[in-house]
XYZ file of C-alpha atoms in Angstrom:
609
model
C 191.464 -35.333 120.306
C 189.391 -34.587 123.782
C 187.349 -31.524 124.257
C 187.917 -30.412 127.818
C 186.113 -27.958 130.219
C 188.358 -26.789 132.513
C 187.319 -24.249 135.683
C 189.498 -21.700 137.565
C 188.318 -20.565 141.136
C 189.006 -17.025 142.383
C 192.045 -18.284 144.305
C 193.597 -19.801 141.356
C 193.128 -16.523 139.410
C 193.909 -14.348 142.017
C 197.185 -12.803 140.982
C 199.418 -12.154 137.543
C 201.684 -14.921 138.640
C 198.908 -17.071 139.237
C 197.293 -16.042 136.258
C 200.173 -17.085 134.388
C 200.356 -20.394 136.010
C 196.799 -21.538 134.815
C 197.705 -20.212 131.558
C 200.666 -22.327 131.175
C 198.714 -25.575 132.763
C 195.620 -24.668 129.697
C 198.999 -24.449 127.268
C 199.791 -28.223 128.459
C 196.527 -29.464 127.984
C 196.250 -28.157 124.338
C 199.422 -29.095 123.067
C 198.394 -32.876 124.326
C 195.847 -32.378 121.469
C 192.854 -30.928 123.018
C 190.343 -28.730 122.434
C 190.214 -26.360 125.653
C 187.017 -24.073 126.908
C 188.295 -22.594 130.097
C 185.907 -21.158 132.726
C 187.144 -18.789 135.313
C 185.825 -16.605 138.550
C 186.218 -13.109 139.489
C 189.706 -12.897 140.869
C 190.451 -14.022 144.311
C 188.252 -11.099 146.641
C 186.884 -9.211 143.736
C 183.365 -10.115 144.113
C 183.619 -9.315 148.048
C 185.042 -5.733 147.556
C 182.110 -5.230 144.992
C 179.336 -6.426 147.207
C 180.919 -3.872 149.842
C 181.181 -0.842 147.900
C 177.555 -1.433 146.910
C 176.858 -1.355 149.968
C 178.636 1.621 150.892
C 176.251 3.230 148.289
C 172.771 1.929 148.811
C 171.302 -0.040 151.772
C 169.383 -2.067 149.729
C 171.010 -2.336 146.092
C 168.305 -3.661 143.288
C 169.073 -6.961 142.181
C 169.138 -6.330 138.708
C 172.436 -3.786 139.141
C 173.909 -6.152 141.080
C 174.027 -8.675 138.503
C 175.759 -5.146 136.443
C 178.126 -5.032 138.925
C 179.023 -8.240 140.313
C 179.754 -9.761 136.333
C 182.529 -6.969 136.080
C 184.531 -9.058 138.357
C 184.482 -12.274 135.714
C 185.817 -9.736 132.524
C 188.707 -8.869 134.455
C 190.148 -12.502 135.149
C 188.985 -13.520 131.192
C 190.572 -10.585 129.573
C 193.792 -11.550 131.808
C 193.461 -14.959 131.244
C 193.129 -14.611 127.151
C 196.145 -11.764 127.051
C 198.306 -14.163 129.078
C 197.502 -17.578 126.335
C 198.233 -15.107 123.967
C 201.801 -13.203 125.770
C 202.694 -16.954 125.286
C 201.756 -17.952 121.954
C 198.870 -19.882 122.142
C 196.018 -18.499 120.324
C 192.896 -17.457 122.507
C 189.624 -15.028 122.732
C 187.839 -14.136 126.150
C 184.031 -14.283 126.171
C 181.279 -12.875 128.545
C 178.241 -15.463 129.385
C 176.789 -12.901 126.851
C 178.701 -13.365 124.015
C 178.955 -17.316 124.857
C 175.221 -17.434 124.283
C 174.359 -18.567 127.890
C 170.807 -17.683 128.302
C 169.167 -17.980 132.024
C 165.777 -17.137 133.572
C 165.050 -13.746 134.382
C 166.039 -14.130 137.963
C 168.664 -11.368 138.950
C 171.302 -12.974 141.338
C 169.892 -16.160 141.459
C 169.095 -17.089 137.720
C 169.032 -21.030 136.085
C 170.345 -21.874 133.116
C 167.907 -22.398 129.781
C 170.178 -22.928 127.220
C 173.344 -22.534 126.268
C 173.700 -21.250 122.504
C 176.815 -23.090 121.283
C 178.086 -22.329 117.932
C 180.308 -18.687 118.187
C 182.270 -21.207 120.892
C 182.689 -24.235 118.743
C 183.613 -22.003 115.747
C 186.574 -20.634 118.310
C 187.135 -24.248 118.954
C 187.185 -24.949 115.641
C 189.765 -22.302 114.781
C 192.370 -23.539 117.282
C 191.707 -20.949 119.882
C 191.361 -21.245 123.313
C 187.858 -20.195 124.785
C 188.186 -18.402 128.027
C 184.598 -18.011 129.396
C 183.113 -15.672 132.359
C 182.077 -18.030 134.836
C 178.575 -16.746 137.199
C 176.702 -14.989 134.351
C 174.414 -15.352 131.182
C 171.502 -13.085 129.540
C 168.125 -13.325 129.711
C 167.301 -13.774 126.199
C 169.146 -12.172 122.579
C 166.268 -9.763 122.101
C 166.694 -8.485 125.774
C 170.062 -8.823 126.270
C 169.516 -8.686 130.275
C 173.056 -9.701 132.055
C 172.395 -12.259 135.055
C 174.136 -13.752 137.331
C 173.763 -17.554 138.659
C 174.194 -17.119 142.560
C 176.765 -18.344 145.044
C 178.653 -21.235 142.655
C 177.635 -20.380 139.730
C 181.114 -20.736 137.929
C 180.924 -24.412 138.834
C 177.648 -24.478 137.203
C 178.322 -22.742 134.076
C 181.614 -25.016 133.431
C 179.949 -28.125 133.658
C 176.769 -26.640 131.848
C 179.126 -25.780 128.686
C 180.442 -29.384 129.412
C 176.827 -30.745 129.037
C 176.109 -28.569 125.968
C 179.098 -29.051 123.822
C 179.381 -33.298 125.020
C 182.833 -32.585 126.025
C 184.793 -35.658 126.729
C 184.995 -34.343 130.325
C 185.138 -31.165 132.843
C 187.946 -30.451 134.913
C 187.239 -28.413 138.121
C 190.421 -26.585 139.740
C 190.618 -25.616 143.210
C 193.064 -25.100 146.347
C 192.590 -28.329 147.458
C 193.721 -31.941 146.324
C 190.346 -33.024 145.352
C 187.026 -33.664 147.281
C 188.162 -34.855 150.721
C 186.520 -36.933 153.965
C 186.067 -33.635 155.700
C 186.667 -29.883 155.728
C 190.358 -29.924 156.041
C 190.247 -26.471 158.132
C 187.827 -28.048 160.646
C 189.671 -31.701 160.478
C 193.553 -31.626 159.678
C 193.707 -35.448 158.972
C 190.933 -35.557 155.947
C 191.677 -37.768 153.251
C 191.546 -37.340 149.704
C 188.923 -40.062 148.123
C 190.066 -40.907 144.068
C 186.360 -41.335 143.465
C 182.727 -40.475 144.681
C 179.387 -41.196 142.978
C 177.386 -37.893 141.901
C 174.614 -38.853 144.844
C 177.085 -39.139 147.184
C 178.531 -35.828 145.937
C 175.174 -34.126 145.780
C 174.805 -35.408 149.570
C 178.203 -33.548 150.650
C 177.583 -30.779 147.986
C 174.427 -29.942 149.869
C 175.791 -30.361 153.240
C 178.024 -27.416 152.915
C 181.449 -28.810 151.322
C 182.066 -26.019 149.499
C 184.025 -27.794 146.526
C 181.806 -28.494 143.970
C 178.372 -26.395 144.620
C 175.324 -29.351 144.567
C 173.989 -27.151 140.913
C 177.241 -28.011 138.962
C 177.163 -32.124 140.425
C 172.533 -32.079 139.287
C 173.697 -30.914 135.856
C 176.705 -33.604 135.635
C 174.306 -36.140 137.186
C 171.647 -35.375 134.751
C 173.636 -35.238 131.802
C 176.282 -37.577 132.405
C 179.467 -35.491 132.259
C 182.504 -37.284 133.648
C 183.711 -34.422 136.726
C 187.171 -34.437 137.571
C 187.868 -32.285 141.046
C 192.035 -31.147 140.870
C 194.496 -28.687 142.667
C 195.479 -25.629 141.127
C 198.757 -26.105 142.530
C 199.576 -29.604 141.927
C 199.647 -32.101 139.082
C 197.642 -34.636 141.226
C 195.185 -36.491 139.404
C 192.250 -35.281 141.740
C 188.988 -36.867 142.342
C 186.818 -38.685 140.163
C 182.833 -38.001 140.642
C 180.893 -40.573 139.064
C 177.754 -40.276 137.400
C 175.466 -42.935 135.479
C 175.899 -43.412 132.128
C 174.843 -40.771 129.584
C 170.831 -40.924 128.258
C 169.537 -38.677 125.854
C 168.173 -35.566 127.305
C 166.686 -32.100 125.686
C 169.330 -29.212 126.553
C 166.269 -26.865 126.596
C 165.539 -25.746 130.204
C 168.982 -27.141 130.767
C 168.918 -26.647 134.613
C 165.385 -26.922 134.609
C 164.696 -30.824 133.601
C 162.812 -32.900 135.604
C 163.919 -32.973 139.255
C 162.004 -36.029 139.596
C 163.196 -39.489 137.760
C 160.866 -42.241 139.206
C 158.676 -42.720 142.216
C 159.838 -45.868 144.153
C 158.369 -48.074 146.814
C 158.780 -50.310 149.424
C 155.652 -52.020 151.198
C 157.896 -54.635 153.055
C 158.532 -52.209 155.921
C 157.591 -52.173 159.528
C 157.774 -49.187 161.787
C 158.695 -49.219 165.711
C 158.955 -46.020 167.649
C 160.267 -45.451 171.166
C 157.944 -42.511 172.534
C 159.229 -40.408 175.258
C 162.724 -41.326 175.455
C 164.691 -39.257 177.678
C 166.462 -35.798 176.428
C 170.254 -36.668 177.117
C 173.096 -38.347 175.040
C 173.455 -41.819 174.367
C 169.938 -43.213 174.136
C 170.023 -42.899 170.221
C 173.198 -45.323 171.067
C 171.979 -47.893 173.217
C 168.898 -48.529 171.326
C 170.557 -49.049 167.816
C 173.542 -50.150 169.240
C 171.574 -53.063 170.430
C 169.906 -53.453 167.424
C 173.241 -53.911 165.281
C 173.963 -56.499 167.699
C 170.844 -58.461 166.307
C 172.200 -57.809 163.187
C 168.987 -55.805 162.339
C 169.251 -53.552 159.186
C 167.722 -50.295 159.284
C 166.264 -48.147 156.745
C 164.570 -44.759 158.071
C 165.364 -42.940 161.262
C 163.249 -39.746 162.820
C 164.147 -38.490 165.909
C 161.566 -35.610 166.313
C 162.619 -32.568 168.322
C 162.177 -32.541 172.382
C 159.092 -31.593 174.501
C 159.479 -31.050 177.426
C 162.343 -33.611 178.345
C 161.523 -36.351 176.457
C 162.011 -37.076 172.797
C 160.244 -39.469 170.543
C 162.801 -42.189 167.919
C 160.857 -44.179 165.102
C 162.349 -46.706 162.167
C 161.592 -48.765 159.962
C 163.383 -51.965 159.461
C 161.532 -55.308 157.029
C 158.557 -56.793 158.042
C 160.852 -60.491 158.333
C 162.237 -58.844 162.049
C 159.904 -56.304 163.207
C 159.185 -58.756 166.370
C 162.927 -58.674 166.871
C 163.188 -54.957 166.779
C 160.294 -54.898 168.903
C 162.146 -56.670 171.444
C 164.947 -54.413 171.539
C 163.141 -51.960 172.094
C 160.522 -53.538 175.037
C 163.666 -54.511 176.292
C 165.499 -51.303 176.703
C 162.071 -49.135 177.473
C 162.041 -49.945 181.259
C 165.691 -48.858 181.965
C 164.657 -45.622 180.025
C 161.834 -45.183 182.640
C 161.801 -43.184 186.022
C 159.112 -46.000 187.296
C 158.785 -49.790 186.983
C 155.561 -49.687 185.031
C 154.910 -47.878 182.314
C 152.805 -44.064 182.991
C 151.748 -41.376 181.024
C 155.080 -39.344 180.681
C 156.914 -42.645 180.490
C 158.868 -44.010 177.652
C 156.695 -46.156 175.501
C 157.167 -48.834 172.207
C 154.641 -48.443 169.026
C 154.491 -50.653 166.283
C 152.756 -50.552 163.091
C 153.679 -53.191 160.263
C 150.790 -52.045 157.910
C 152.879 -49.335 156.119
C 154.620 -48.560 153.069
C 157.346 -46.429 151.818
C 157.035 -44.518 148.796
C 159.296 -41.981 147.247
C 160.072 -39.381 144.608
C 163.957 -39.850 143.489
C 166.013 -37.828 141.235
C 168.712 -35.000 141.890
C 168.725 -31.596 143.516
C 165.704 -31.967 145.488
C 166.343 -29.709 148.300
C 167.960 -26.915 145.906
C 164.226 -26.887 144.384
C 161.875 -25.255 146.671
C 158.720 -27.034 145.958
C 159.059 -30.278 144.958
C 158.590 -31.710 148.176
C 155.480 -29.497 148.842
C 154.429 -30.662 145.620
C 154.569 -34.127 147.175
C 152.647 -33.624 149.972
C 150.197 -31.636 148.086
C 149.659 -34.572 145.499
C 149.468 -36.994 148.724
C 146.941 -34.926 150.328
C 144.725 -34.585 147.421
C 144.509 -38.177 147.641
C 143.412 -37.880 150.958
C 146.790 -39.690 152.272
C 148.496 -38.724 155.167
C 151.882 -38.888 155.705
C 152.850 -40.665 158.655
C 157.035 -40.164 158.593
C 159.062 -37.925 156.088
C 162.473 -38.273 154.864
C 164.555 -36.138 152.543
C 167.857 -35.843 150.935
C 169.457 -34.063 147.404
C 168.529 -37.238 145.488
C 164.923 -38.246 147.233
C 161.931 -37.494 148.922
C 160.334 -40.055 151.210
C 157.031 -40.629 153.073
C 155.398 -43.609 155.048
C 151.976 -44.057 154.282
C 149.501 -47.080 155.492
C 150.000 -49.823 153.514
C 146.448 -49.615 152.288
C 146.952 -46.331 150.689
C 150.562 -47.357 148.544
C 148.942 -48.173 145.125
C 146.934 -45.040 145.414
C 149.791 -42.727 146.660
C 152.129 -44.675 143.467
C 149.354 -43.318 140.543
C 149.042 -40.310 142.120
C 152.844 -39.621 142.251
C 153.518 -40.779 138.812
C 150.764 -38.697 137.762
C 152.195 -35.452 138.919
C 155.787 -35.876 138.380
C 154.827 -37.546 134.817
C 157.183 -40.546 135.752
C 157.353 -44.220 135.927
C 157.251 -46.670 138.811
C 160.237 -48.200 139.904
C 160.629 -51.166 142.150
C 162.983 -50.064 146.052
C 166.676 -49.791 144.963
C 168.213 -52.752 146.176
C 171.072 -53.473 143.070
C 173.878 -51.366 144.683
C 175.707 -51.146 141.436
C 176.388 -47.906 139.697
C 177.362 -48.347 135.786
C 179.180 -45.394 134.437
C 181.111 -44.512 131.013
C 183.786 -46.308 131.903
C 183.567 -48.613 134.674
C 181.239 -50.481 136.903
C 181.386 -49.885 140.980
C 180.112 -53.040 143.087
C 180.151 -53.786 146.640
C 181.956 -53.806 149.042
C 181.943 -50.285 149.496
C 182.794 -48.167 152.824
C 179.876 -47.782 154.440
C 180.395 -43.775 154.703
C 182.886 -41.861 152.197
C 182.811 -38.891 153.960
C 181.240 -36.267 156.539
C 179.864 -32.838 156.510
C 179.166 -29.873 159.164
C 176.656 -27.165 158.317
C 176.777 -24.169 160.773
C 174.687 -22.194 158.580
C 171.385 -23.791 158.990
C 167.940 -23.035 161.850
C 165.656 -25.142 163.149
C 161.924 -24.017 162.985
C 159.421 -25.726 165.153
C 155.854 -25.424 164.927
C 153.628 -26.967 167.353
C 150.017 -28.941 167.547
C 149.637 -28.793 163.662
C 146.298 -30.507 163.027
C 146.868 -34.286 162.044
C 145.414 -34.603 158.625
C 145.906 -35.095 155.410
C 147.346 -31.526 153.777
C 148.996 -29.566 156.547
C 152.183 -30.403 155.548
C 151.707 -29.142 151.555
C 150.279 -25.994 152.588
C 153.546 -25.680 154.812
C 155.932 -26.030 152.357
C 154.035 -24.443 149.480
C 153.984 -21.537 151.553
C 157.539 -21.352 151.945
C 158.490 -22.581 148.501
C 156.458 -19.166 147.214
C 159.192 -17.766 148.583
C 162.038 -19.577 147.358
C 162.714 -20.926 150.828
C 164.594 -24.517 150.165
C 163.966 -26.856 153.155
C 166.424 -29.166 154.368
C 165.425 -31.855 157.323
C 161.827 -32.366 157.901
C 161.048 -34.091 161.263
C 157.043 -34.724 161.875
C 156.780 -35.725 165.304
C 155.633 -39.726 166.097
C 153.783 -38.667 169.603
C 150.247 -37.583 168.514
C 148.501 -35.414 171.074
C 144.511 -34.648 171.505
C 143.743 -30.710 171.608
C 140.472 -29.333 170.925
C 138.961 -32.713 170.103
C 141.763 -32.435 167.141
C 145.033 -34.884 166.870
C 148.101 -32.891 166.682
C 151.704 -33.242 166.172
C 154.397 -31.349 165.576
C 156.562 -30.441 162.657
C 160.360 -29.552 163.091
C 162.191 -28.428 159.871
C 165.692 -26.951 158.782
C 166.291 -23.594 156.625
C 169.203 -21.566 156.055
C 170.268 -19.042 158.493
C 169.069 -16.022 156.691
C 165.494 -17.684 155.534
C 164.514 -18.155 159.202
C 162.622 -15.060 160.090
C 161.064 -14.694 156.272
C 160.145 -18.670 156.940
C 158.362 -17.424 160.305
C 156.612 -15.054 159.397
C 155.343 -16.530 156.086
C 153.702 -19.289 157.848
C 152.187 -17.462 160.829
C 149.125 -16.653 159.172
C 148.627 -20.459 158.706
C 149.362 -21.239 162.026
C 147.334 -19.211 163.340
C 144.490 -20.304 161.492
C 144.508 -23.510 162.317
C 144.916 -22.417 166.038
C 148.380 -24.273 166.474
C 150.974 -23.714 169.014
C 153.914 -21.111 168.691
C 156.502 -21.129 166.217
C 160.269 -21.480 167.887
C 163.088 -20.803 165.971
C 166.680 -21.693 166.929
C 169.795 -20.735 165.562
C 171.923 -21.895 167.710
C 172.001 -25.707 166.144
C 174.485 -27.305 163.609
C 173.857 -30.406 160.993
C 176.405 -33.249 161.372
C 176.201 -35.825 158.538
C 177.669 -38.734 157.173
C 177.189 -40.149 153.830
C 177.879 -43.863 151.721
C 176.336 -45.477 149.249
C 177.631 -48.535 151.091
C 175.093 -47.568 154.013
C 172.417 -49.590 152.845
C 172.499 -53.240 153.912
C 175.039 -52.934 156.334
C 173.618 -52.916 160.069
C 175.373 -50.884 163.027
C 176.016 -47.511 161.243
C 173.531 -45.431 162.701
C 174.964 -47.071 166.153
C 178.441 -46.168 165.129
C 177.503 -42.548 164.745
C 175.625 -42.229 167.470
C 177.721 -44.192 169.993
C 180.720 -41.624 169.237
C 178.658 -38.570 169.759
C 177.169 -40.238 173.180
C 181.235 -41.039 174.087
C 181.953 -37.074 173.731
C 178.457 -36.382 175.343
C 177.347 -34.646 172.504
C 173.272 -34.966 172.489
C 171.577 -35.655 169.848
C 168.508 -33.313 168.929
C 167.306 -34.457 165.696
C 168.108 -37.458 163.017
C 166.940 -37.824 159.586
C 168.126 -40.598 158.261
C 168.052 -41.136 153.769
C 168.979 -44.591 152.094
C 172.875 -43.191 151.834
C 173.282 -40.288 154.650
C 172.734 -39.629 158.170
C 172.072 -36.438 159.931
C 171.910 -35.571 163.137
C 171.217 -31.903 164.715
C 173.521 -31.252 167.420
C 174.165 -27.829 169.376
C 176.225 -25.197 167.299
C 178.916 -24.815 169.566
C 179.525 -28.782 169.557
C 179.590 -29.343 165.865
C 183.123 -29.137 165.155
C 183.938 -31.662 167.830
C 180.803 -33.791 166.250
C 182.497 -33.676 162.996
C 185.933 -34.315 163.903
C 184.368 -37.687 166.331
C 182.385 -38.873 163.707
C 185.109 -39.146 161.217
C 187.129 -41.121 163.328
C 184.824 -42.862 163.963
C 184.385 -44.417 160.488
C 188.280 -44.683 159.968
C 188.535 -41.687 157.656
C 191.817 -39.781 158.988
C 194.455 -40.633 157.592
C 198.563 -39.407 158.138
C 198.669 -37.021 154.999
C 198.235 -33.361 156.743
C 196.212 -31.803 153.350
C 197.021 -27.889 153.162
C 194.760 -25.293 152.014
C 196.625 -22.372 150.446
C 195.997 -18.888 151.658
């Protein structure tokens, strides 16, 4: 007999004859044998119409009776839920996060989960009931008795939490579409529905705004190694498959606080060549990797730092073995980026620097962790190491140092994060409970648009070891997570002071707190002006079959250049690319890049209303 988490969304809740339809699907899955905790949300616009009438009372609501209000919505759909098991004769018993023994921080609206106290629910469980379990919500602590509520997700997270705490043979998510997909269906018709995704390529999407799974729920399945199953409400589909490494042994105290970081990796055999002052205008990014790919050249980081003036600056790092080769792409295609035969001043330039290293922090939900990264560049700085490129994704945090600083940047890391070393990933095999996935894999599973994000640029930071820390431990003091961060490659003289520039990504509604938290620093150290622009979106694509295969990066940016969609920023990670296009091309972006990588398919998938 299986124990199995399964979770409810609003939309699946969202009316008696709904209700009764999960109830009978729950009815199926215990007379197959099983044990059966189900999770549920606040019934399809519940939480909305609270949040407004809130509002319609106070202009600024404390957080503290929000969390009162908002986990109001979740006892409706369980009480429903429970009386409709029941109406059909299958024994059941609602329970509040409360009563469940889910105990979070003491954040209101935005709490973690500690611990999850587990044995009223496997009593239930033991009795033959059915556990139906407000999803969003949890105490502070049995003494206290404070009610809490997780933040945006948080249903997600508490189903595959319970999954984690009670070892349940696997968690069941159920939503109003087939499974996860190779794109927003509403943004591109002919998505496809993938049977199976790792948990970093998940994590990757999660974070990139698909708005299945929310990246919290996929860091605690990663972490803890519950097998995630994504399924239709409506259907009897068999969903997708997200695939996580095989269970270790962790502590379920500070359940969604364990270590973010796993291991601090390296790579010394790297090389870097940048392309300074490249022209502003689409399909450079194209013709430079494009010819690259045709060497067969593989690539690991890309930075395209933000413009000034009309120029932009592209550096990557490919293996020592064919850094001449790359530099001769580059020389080669430097002149015909050039208004003038020979090179000048504002003219597009090649740098090269094979005395670096890569080093990096990996593990899972790095960006959804304000301060881990800062706590990088902090530990880097007290070492007196600057960072020379940056790179970050959901599952790791990278940096080029000079290659005489690695060793020292390594014990520092491991020091800090209280983590081994481990050698640059280069088996591409993921074990799992059940299977093993090997190569050949699509080089990118599927694509992502974020509307929802700013750019903030700060000019002429000082170029020295600890400017970037005290950037983002300034914002991560105020719970400000940080997406893409682009440090400029084009180093300028001011004052008798080398200075670059620093470009970074935020959510929408962080941008003006992010401004003004770090103008006091910038104006101390007598930098340029901060710019903030909303008017940007994030296109990515993500694989784990990325790495080793040359001529993605080309691909992507060859089909943006074809629509002449320009490319403002790239961040490139070992399985995703990004690129910063403007907001009112992103849709197009999306829709171009996903046909570019084959995804579309003939299957129309339909989202219910």
């Amino acid at each position: 007999m299986a124990l199995i988490v399964q979770k409810y969304g609003g939309t699946s809740v969202g009316s008696v004859e709904r209700i009764k339809a999960v109830a009978q699907r729950v009815i199926d899955t215990s007379k197959a044998g099983n044990s059966v905790v189900v999770v549920v949300s606040a019934m399809g616009k519940t939480t909305d119409g609270l949040v407004k009438l809130a509002n319609e009372i106070s202009t600024n609501p404390s957080r503290r009776e929000m969390d009162m209000l908002l986990s109001t919505g979740e006892q409706v759909s369980i009480a429903l839920l429970s009386m409709a098991l029941q109406e059909m004769g299958q024994s059941a018993i609602s329970l509040t996060g409360a009563q469940v023994g889910i105990v979070t921080e003491a954040h209101h609206t935005r709490a973690r989960i500690l611990r999850i106290e587990t044995e009223r629910l496997s009593r239930h469980l033991e009795e033959g009931k059915v556990v139906v379990v407000a999803g969003f919500q949890g105490i502070t602590s049995v003494a206290e008795l404070e009610i809490t509520t997780l933040g945006r997700g948080g249903s997600d997270t508490s189903a595959v939490a319970l999954a984690a705490a009670l070892r349940a043979d696997f968690c069941e998510i159920y939503t109003d579409v087939p499974g996860i997909l190779t794109a927003d269906p509403r943004l591109v018709p002919d998505a496809q529905l993938m049977t199976e995704i790792t948990s970093d390529e998940m994590l990757e999407l999660a974070s990139l705004g698909a708005k299945v799974l929310h990246p919290r729920a996929v860091e605690i399945a990663r972490n803890y190694g519950v097998p995630l199953i994504v399924r239709s409400s409506w259907t009897d589909e068999p969903g997708t498959k997200v695939v996580s490494p095989a269970y270790q042994a962790r502590s379920l105290e500070g359940l969604e606080l364990v270590k973010a970081v796993d291991a601090v990796e390296f790579d010394t055999d790297q090389a870097k060549v940048g392309l300074l002052r490249v022209p502003d205008r689409p399909g450079v990014a194209a013709r430079l990797f494009g010819e690259i790919a045709h060497q067969d050249l593989d690539v690991d980081l890309i930075i395209q730092s933000i413009h000034e003036g009309n120029s932009n600056d592209i550096a990557f790092t490919v293996s020592k073995n064919v850094v001449k080769k790359a530099e001769a792409v580059a020389a080669a295609i430097a002149p015909v980026l050039r208004s003038h035969p020979s090179p000048a001043p504002d003219e597009a330039e090649v740098m090269v620097d094979d005395q670096i290293a890569k080093v990096s922090i990996a593990g899972a939900g790095m960006i959804g962790r304000p301060g881990i990264a800062a706590e990088m560049f902090a530990t880097l700085a007290e070492a007196e190491i600057n960072i020379l490129m940056i790179s970050t994704s959901e599952v790791k945090v990278s940096c080029v140092v000079e290659a005489g600083q690695c060793d020292r940047a390594i014990s520092a890391l491991c020091k800090t994060f209280d983590v081994n070393t481990s050698p640059a990933w280069i088996n591409r095999k993921v074990v799992t409970q059940e299977n093993t996935i090997e190569h050949p894999l699509p080089p990118v599973r599927g694509v992502a648009l974020d509307l929802n994000q700013a750019r903030i640029a700060i000019r002429h930071i000082p170029d020295r070891p600890g400017m970037a820390a005290r950037l983002f431990k300034q914002l991560a003091s105020k719970n400000i997570s940080v997406d893409m961060i682009i440090q400029s490659q084009r180093c300028r003289i001011i004052d008798g002071l080398p200075r670059r520039d620093i470009a970074f990504t935020v959510a929408q509604g962080d941008a003006e707190t992010a401004k003004a938290t770090l103008q006091e620093v910038v104006t101390e150290w007598g930098c340029g002006e901060i710019v903030v622009d909303y008017a940007i979106a994030k296109v990515s694509a993500v694989g784990t079959g990325m790495e080793g295969q040359p001529g993605v990066a080309a691909q992507m940016f060859e089909a943006l250049a074809k629509n002449q969609i320009n490319i403002q920023m790239i961040a490139t990670s070992e399985i995703k690319l990004s690129c910063v296009v403007a907001q009112d091309q992103g849709a197009i972006a999306l829709q171009t890049i996903h046909n570019a990588f084959g995804l579309a398919g003939n299957q129309k998938i339909q989202v219910p209303a």
